[in-house]
Short mmCIF file of C-alpha atoms and ligand atoms in Angstrom, two decimals:
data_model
loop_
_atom_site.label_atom_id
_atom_site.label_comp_id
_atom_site.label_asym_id
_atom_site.label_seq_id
_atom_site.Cartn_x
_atom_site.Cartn_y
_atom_site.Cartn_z
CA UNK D 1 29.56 -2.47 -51.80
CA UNK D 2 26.24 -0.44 -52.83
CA UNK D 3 24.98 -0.49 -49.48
CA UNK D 4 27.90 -0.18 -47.18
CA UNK D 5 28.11 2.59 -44.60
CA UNK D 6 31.55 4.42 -45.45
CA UNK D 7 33.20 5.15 -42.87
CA UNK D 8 36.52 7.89 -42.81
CA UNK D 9 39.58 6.32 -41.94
CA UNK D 10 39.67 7.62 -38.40
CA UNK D 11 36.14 6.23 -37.41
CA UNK D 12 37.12 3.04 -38.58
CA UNK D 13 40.18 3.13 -36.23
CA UNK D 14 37.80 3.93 -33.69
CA UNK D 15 35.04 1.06 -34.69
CA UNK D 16 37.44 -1.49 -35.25
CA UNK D 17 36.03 -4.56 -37.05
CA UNK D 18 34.03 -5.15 -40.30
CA UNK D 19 34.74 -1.45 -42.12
CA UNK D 20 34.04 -0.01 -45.32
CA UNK D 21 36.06 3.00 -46.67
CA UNK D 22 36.73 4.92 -49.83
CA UNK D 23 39.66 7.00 -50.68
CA UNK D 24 42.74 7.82 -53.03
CA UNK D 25 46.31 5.32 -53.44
CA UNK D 26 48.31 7.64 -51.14
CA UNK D 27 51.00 5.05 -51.90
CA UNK D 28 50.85 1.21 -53.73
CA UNK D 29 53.72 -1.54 -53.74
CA UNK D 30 53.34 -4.89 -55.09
CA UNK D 31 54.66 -8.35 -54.83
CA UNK D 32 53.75 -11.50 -56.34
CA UNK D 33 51.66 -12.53 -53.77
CA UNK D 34 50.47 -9.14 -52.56
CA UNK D 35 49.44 -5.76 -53.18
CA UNK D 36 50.00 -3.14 -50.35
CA UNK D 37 47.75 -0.26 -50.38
CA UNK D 38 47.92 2.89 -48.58
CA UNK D 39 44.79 4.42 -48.80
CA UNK D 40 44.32 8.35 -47.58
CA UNK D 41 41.07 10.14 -46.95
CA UNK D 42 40.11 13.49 -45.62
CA UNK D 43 40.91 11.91 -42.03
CA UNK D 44 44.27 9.43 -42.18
CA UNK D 45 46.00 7.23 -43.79
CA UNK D 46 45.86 2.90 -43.49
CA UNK D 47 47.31 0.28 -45.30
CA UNK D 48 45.66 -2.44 -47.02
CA UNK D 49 46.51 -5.85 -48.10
CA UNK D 50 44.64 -7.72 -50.93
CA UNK D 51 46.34 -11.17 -51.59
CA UNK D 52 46.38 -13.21 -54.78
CA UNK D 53 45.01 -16.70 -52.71
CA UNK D 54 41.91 -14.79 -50.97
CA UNK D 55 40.97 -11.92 -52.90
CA UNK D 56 41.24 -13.99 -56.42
CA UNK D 57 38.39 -12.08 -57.80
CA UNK D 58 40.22 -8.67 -57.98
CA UNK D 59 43.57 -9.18 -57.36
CA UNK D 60 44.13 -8.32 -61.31
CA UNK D 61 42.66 -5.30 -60.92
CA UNK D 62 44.32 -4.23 -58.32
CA UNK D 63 47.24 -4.71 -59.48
CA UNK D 64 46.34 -1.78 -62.21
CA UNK D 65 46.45 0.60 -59.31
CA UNK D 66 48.21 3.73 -59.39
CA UNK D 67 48.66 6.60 -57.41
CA UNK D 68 45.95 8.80 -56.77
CA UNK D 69 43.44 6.27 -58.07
CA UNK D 70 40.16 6.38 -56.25
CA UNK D 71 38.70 3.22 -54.44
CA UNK D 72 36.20 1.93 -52.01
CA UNK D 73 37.31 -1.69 -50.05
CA UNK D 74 35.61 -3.38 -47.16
CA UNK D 75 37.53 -5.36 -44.89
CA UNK D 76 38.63 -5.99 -41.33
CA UNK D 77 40.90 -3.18 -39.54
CA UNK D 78 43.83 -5.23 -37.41
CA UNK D 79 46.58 -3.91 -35.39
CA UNK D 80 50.08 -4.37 -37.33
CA UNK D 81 52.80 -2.75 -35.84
CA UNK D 82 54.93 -2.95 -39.50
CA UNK D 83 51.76 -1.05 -40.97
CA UNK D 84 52.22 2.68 -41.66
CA UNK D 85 49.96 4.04 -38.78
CA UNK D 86 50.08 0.80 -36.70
CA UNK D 87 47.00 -0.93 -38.15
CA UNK D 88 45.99 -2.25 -41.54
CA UNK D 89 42.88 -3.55 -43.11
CA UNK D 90 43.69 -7.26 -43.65
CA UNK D 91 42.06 -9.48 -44.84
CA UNK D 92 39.78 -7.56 -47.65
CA UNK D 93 36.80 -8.09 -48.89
CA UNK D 94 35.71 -6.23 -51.38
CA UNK D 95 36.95 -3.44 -53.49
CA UNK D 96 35.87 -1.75 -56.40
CA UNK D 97 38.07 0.95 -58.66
CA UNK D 98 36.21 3.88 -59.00
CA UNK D 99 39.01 5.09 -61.19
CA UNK D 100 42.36 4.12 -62.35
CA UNK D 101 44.38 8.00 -62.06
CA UNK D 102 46.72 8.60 -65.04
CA UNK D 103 50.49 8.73 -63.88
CA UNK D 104 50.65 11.38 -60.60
CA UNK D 105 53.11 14.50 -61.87
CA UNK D 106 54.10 14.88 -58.50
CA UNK D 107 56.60 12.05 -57.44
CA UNK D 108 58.97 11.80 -54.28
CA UNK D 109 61.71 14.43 -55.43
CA UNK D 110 59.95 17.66 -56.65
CA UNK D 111 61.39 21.25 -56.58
CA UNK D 112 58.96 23.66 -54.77
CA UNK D 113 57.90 25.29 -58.16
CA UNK D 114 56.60 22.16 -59.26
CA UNK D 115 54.37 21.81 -56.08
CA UNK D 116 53.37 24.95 -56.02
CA UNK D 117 52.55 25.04 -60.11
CA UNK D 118 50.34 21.50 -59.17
CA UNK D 119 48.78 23.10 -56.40
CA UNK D 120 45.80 22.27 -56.96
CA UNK D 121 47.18 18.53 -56.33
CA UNK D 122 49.56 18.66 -53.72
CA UNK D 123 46.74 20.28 -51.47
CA UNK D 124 45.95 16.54 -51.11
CA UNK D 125 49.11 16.13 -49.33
CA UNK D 126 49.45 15.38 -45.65
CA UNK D 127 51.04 18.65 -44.84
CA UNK D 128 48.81 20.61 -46.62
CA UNK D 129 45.71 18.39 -45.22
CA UNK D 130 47.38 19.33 -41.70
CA UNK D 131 47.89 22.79 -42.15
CA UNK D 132 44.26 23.31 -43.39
CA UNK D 133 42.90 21.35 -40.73
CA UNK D 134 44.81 24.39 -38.59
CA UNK D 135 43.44 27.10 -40.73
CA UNK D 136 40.39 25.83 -39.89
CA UNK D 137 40.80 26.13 -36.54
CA UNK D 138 42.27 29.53 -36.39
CA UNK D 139 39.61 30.96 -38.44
CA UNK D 140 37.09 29.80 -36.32
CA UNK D 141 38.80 30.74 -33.47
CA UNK D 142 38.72 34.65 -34.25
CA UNK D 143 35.16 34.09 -34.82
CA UNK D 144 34.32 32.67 -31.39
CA UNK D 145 36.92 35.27 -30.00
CA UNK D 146 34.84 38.59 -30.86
CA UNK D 147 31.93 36.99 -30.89
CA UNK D 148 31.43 35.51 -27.37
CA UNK D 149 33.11 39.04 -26.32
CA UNK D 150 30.20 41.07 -27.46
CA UNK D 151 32.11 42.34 -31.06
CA UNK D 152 29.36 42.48 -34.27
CA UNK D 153 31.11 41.07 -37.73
CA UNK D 154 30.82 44.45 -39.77
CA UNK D 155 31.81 44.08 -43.84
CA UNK D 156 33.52 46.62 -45.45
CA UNK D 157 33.97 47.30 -49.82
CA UNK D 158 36.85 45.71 -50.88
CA UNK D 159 37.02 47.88 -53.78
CA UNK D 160 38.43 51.88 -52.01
CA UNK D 161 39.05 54.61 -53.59
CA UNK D 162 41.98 55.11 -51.61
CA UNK D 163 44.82 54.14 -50.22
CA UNK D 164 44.91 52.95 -46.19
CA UNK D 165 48.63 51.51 -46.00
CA UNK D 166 50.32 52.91 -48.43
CA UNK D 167 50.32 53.86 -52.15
CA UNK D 168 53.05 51.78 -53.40
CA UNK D 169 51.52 48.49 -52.44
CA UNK D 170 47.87 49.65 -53.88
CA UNK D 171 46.27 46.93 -56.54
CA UNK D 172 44.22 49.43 -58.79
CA UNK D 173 41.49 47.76 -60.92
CA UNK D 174 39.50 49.35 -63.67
CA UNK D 175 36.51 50.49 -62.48
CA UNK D 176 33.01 50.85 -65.23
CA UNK D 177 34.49 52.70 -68.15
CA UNK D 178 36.55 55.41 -67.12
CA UNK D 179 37.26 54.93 -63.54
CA UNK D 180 39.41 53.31 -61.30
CA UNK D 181 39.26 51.89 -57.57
CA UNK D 182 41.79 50.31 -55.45
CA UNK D 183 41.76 46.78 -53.83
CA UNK D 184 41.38 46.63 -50.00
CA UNK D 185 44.25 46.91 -48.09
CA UNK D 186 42.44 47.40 -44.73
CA UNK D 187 39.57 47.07 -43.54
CA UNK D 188 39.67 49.98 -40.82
CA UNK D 189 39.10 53.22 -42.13
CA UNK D 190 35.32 51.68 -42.73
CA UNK D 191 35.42 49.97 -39.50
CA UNK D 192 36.19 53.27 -37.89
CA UNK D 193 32.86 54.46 -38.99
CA UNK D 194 30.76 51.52 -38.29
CA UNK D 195 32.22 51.75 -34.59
CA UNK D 196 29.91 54.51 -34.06
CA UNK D 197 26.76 52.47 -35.11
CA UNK D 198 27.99 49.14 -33.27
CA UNK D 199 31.15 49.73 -30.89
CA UNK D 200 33.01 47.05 -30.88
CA UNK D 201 33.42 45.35 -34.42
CA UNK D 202 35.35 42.60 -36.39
CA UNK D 203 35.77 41.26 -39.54
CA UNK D 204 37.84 38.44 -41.01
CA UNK D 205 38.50 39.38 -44.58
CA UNK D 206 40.64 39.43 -48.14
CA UNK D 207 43.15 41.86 -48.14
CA UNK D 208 45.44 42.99 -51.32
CA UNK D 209 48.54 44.36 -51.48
CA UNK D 210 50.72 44.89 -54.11
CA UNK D 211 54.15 43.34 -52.27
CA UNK D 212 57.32 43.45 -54.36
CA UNK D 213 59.42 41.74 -51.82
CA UNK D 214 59.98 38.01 -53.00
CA UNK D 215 60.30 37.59 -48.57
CA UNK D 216 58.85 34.21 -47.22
CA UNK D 217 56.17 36.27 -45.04
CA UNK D 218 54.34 38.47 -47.72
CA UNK D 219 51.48 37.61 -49.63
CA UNK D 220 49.71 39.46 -52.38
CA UNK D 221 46.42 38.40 -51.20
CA UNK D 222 45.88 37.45 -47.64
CA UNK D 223 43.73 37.24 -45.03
CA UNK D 224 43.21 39.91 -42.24
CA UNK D 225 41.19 39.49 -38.90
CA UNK D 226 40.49 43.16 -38.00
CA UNK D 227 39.33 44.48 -34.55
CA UNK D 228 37.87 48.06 -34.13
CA UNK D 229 36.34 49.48 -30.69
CA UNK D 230 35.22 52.42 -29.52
CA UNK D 231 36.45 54.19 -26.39
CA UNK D 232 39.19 51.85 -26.35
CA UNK D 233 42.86 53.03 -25.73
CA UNK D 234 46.20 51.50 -26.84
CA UNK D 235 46.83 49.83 -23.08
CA UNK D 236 43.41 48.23 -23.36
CA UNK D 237 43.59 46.88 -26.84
CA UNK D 238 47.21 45.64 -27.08
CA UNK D 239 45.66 43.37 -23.96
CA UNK D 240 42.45 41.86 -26.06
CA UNK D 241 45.29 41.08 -28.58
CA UNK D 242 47.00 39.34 -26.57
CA UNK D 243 43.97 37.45 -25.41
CA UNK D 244 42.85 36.69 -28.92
CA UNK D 245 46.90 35.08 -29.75
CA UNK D 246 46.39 32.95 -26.31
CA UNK D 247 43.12 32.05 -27.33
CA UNK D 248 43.99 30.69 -30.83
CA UNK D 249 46.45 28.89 -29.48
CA UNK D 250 44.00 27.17 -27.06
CA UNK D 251 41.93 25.82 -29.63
CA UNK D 252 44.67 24.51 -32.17
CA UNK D 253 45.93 22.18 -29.34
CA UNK D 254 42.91 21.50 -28.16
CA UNK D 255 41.65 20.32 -32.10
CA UNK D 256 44.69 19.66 -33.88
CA UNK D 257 47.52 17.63 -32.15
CA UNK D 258 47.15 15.11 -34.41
CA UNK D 259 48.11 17.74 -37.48
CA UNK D 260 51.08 19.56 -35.12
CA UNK D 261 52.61 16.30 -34.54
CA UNK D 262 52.53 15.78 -38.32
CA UNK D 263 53.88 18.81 -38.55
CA UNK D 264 56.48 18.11 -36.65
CA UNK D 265 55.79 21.41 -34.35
CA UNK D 266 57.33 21.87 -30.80
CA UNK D 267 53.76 21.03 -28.82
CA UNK D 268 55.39 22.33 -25.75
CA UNK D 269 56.60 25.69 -27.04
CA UNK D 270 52.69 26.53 -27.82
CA UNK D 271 51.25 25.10 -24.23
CA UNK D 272 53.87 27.59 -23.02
CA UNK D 273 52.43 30.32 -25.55
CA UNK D 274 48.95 29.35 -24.54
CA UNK D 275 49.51 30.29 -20.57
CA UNK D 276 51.84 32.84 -20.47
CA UNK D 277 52.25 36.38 -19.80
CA UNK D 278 53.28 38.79 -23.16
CA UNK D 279 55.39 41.53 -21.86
CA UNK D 280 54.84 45.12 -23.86
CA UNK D 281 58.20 47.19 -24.46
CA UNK D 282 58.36 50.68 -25.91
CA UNK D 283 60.04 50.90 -29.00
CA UNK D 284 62.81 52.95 -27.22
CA UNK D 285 63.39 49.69 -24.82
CA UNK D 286 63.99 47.44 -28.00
CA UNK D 287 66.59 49.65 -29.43
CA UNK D 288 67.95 49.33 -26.33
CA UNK D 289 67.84 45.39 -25.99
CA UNK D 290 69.55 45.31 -29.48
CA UNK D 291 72.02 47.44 -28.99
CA UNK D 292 73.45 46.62 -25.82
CA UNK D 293 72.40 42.75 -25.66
CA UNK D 294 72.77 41.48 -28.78
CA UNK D 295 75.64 44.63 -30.05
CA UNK D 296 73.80 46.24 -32.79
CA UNK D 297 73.67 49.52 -34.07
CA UNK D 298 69.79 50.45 -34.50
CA UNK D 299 69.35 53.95 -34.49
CA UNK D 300 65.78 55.73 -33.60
CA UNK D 301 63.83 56.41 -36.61
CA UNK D 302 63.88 53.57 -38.62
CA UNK D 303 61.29 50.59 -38.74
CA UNK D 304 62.67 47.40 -37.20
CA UNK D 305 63.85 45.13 -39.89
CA UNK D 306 63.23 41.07 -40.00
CA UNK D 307 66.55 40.29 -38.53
CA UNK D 308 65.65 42.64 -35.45
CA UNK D 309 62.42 41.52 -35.15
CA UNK D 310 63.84 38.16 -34.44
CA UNK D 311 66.21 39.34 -32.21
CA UNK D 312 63.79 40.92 -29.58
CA UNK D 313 61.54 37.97 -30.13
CA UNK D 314 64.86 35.60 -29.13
CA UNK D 315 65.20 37.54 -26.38
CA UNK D 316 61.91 37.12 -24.84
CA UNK D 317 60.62 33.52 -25.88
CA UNK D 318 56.94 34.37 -25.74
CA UNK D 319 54.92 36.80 -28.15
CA UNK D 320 56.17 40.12 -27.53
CA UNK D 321 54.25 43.55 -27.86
CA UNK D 322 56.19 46.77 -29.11
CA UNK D 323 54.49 50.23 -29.21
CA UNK D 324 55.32 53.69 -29.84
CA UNK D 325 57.35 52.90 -32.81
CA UNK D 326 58.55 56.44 -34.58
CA UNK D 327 55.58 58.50 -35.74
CA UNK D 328 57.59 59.50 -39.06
CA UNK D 329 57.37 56.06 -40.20
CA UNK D 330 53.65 55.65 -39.23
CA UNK D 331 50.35 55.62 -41.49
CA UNK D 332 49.16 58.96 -41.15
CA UNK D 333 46.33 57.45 -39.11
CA UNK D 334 48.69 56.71 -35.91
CA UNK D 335 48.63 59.47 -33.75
CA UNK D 336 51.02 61.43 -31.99
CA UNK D 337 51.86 60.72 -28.15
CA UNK D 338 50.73 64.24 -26.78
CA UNK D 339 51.85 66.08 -25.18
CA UNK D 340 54.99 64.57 -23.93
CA UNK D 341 55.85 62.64 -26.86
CA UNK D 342 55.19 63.88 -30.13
CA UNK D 343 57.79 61.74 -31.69
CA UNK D 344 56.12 58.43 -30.36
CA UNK D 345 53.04 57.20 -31.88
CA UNK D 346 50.36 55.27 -30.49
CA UNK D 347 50.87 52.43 -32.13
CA UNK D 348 51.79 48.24 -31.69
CA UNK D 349 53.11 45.32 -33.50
CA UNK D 350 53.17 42.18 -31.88
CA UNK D 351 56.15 39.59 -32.81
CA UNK D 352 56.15 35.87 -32.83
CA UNK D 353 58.80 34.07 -30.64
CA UNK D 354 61.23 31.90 -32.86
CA UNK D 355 61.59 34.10 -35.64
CA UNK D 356 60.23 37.44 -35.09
CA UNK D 357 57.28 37.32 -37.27
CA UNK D 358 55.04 40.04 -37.37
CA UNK D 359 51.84 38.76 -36.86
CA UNK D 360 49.86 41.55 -35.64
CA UNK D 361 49.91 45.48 -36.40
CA UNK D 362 47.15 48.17 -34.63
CA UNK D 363 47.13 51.67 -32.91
CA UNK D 364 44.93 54.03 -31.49
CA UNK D 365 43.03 56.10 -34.09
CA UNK D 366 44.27 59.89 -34.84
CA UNK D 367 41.68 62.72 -33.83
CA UNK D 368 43.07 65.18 -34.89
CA UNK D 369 42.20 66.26 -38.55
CA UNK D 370 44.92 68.72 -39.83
CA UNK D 371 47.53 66.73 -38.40
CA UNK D 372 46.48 63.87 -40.62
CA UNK D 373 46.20 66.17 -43.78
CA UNK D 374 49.45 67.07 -43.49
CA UNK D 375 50.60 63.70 -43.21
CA UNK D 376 48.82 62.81 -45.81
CA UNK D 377 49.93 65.61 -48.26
CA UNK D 378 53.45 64.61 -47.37
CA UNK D 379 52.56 60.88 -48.43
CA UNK D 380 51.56 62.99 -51.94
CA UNK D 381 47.48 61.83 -51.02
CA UNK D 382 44.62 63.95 -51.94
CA UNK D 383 43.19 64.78 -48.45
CA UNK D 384 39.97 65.37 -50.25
CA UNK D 385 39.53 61.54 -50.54
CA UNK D 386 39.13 61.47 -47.14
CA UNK D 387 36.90 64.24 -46.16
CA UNK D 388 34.38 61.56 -45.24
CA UNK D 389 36.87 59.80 -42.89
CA UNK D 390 37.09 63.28 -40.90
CA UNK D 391 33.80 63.42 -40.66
CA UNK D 392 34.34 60.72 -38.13
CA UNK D 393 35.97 63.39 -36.25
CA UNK D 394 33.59 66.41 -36.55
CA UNK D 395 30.77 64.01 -35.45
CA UNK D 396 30.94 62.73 -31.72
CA UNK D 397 34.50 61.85 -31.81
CA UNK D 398 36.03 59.43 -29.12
CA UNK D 399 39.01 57.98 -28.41
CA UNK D 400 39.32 54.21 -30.53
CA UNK D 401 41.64 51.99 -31.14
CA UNK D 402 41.75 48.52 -33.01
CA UNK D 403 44.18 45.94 -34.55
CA UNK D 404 44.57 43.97 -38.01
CA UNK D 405 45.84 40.26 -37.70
CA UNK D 406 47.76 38.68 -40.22
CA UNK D 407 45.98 35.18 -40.58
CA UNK D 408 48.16 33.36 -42.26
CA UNK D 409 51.32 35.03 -40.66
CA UNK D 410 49.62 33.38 -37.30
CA UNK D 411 49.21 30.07 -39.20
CA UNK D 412 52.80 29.79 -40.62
CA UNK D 413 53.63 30.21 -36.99
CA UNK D 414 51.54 28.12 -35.46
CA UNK D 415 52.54 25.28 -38.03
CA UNK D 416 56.30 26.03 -37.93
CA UNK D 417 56.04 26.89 -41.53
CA UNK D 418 59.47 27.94 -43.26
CA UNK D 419 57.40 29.79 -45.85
CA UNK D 420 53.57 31.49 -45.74
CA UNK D 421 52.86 30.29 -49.17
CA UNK D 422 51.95 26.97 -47.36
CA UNK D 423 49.17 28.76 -45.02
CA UNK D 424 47.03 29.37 -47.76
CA UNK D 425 45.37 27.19 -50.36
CA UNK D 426 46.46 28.79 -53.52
CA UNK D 427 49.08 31.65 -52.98
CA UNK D 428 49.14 35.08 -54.69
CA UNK D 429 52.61 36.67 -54.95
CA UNK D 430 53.92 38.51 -57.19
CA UNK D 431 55.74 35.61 -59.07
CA UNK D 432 53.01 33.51 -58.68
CA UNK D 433 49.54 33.81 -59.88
CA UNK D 434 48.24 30.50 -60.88
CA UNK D 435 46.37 27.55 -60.95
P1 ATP G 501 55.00 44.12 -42.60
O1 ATP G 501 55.88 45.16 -41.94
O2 ATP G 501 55.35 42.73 -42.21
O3 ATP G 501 54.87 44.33 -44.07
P2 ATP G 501 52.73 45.74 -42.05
O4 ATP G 501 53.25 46.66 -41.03
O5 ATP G 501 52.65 46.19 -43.46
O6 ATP G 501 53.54 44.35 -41.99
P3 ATP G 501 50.02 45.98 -41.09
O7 ATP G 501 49.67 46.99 -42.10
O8 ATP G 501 50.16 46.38 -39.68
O9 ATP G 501 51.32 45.18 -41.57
O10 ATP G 501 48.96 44.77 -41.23
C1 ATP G 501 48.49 44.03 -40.12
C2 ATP G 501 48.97 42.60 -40.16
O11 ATP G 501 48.65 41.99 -41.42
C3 ATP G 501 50.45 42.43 -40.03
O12 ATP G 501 50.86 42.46 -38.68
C4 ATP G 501 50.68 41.07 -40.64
O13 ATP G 501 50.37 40.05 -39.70
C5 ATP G 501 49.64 41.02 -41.73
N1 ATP G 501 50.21 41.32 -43.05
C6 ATP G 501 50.56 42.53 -43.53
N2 ATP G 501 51.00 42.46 -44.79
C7 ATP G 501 50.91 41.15 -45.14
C8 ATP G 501 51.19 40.42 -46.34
N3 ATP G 501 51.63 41.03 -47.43
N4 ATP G 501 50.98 39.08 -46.34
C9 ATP G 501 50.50 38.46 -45.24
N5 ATP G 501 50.21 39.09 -44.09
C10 ATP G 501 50.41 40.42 -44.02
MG1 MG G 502 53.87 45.84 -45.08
#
């Protein structure tokens, strides 16, 4: 088999005929007369069939075969409709054991810990192969998003020496001998200055925070697409949001049906996702919804909570876009709606139909220096910190908005995922840490 082209097991699907392939046992049964093979690769899965009369010479051997263990084989792809994808490679002619895998831990029955503590296994399964295959898409999909709209990709540290969200969901890291720094948990307080060099900017990046809720839709490390644009206001850029979800969507079924299908996803929930129309409600309007449609007591003032969340996405079927959400309960970055609203802030979320998933956060930018200090004294921040973040604001300030993106969020909804531990390669929460 030294010379054989390989081909994956899709393009030999496609070529029909004479094929070569190489690949892992996804699964092996054997008779007396037989040994089934079903051999995976990057692409699919096909089953093989080596007999005892025709494939004398390494029918022993193949009988040794275990899960996992790593082959190439030559044969002849036929249609079989009792096959596991429909076709088989039958009769073969050749294979050679590249190695014989020691027993697989993971088996048929396994408790989620166990997958997750042999991640760096069950990333071969199909799910997982599907769901990357998604991530793949998605990430390239912000890419092409900014990028054919004019945006630069602008990097910002991920080591701060302050806070952005928060302080109680801060990583701090020791930093030289006796200092410390922060892990990124935004990108945007840099973005906000590079906007003034570049105007309209993205960035796709690792973000870290410090989540103590065990909830299936937090991760310790994640990753954020950001968006930051000058002279933009909150109508304008709760619109290119909405244009980035549609357009994600686009690509994932135009690359990946194969994978949603797997996945078992509703195809025709996302082609309706894909055209439609995102309504944007006021905060105000969605306490309303709740309370009179679905009899719930929310008062003003509070942040919605998941079970809400899912409510108002229920209610309208498509992604939904809230704004002006309570300025008390707003980073001290969100700014007030003057004059006629102090109360309101200029901010967004957008929710995911069928579940309420936030998938994306953003807000005009605050101008107005000593209203942020004081917000940020409250909070118990030094406003010092951030003296070079005002600067932003003694220097040519405009009116800008922008937007962070929860990738994975958008992937466990894509995928239909019941947990976003399975949008990522190796999660990072705060029970779980390793491999
Ligand atoms: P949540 O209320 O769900 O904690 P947030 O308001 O803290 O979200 P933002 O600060 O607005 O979120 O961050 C922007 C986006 O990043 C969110 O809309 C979400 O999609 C994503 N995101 C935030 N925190 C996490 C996390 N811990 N794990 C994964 N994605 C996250
Ligand atoms: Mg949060």
């Amino acid at each position: 088999m030294k010379d054989s082209k390989f081909l994956t097991i899709d393009e030999a699907l496609k070529k029909g005929g004479n094929v070569s392939l190489r690949g892992w046992v996804y699964r092996e049964r054997k008779s007396n007369k037989f040994v089934f093979i079903v051999l995976r690769d990057e692409s699919n899965i096909i089953q093989c069939v080596i007999s005892k009369e025709k494939n004398p010479e390494f029918f022993e051997d193949a009988e040794k075969l275990t899960i996992e263990s790593s082959i190439k084989i030559s044969g002849t792809v036929r249609k079989d409709e009792r096959a596991p994808t429909g076709y088989e490679v039958s009769p073969v002619s050749d294979l050679e054991i590249v190695q014989i895998a020691e027993p697989f831990p993971i088996t048929a029955e396994q408790s989620r810990e166990l997958l997750y503590d042999n991640r760096h296994l069950w990333l071969r399964s199909r799910k997982l192969n599907a769901v990357l295959k998604v991530r793949h898409t998605v990430v390239g999909a912000i890419h092409e998003f900014f990028r054919s709209r004019g945006y630069y990709e602008f990097d910002a540290p991920l080591f701060q020496p302050s806070m952005s969200e928060g302080g109680s969901t801060l990583f701090e890291v020791k930093y030289f001998d006796n200092d410390k720094v922060y892990l990124s948990q935004s990108w945007q307080l840099y973005a906000e200055a590079g906007i003034f060099s570049l105007g309209r900017i993205y960035n796709m990046g690792p973000t870290f925070r410090a989540e103590k809720s065990k909830s299936s839709r937090h991760l310790a490390e994640f990753w954020m697409a950001e968006m930051e644009a000058a002279w933009m206001q909150l109508d304008e850029v709760t619109e290119v949001a909405k244009d980035e979800i549609r357009f994600i969507i686009k690509q994932v079924l135009k690359n990946n049906r194969k994978e949603l299908e797997f996945l078992e996803r509703d195809i025709s929930l996302l082609e309706l996702y894909e055209k439609a129309e995102y309504p944007t409600i006021k905060y105000a309007e969605a306490l309303e919804i709740l309370n009179t449609k679905y009899n719930m007591d929310v008062r003003w003032g509070k942040d919605l909570r998941t079970q809400e969340e899912a409510k108002i996405a229920d209610h309208f079927k498509v992604p939904v876009v809230v704004t002006h959400y309570p300025v008390e309960i707003m980073g001290f970055y969100k700014p007030p709606a003057l004059p006629d609203n102090p109360e309101e802030a200029l901010c967004f979320d957008m929710l995911a139909p069928e579940g309420g998933l936030e998938i994306i956060g953003g807000s005009e930018r605050s101008l107005l220096v000593d209203d942020m200090i004081q917000r940020l004294e409250a909070d118990g921040e030094d406003p010092l910190q951030y003296d070079w973040y005002f600067d932003l604001r003694r220097y040519g300030s405009v009116p800008h908005s922008g937007y962070g993106l929860g990738v994975e969020r958008v992937i466990q909804w894509i995928c239909g995922l019941e947990n976003i531990k399975d949008a990522i390669p190796f999660p990072r929460t705060m029970t779980r840490k390793k491999p």
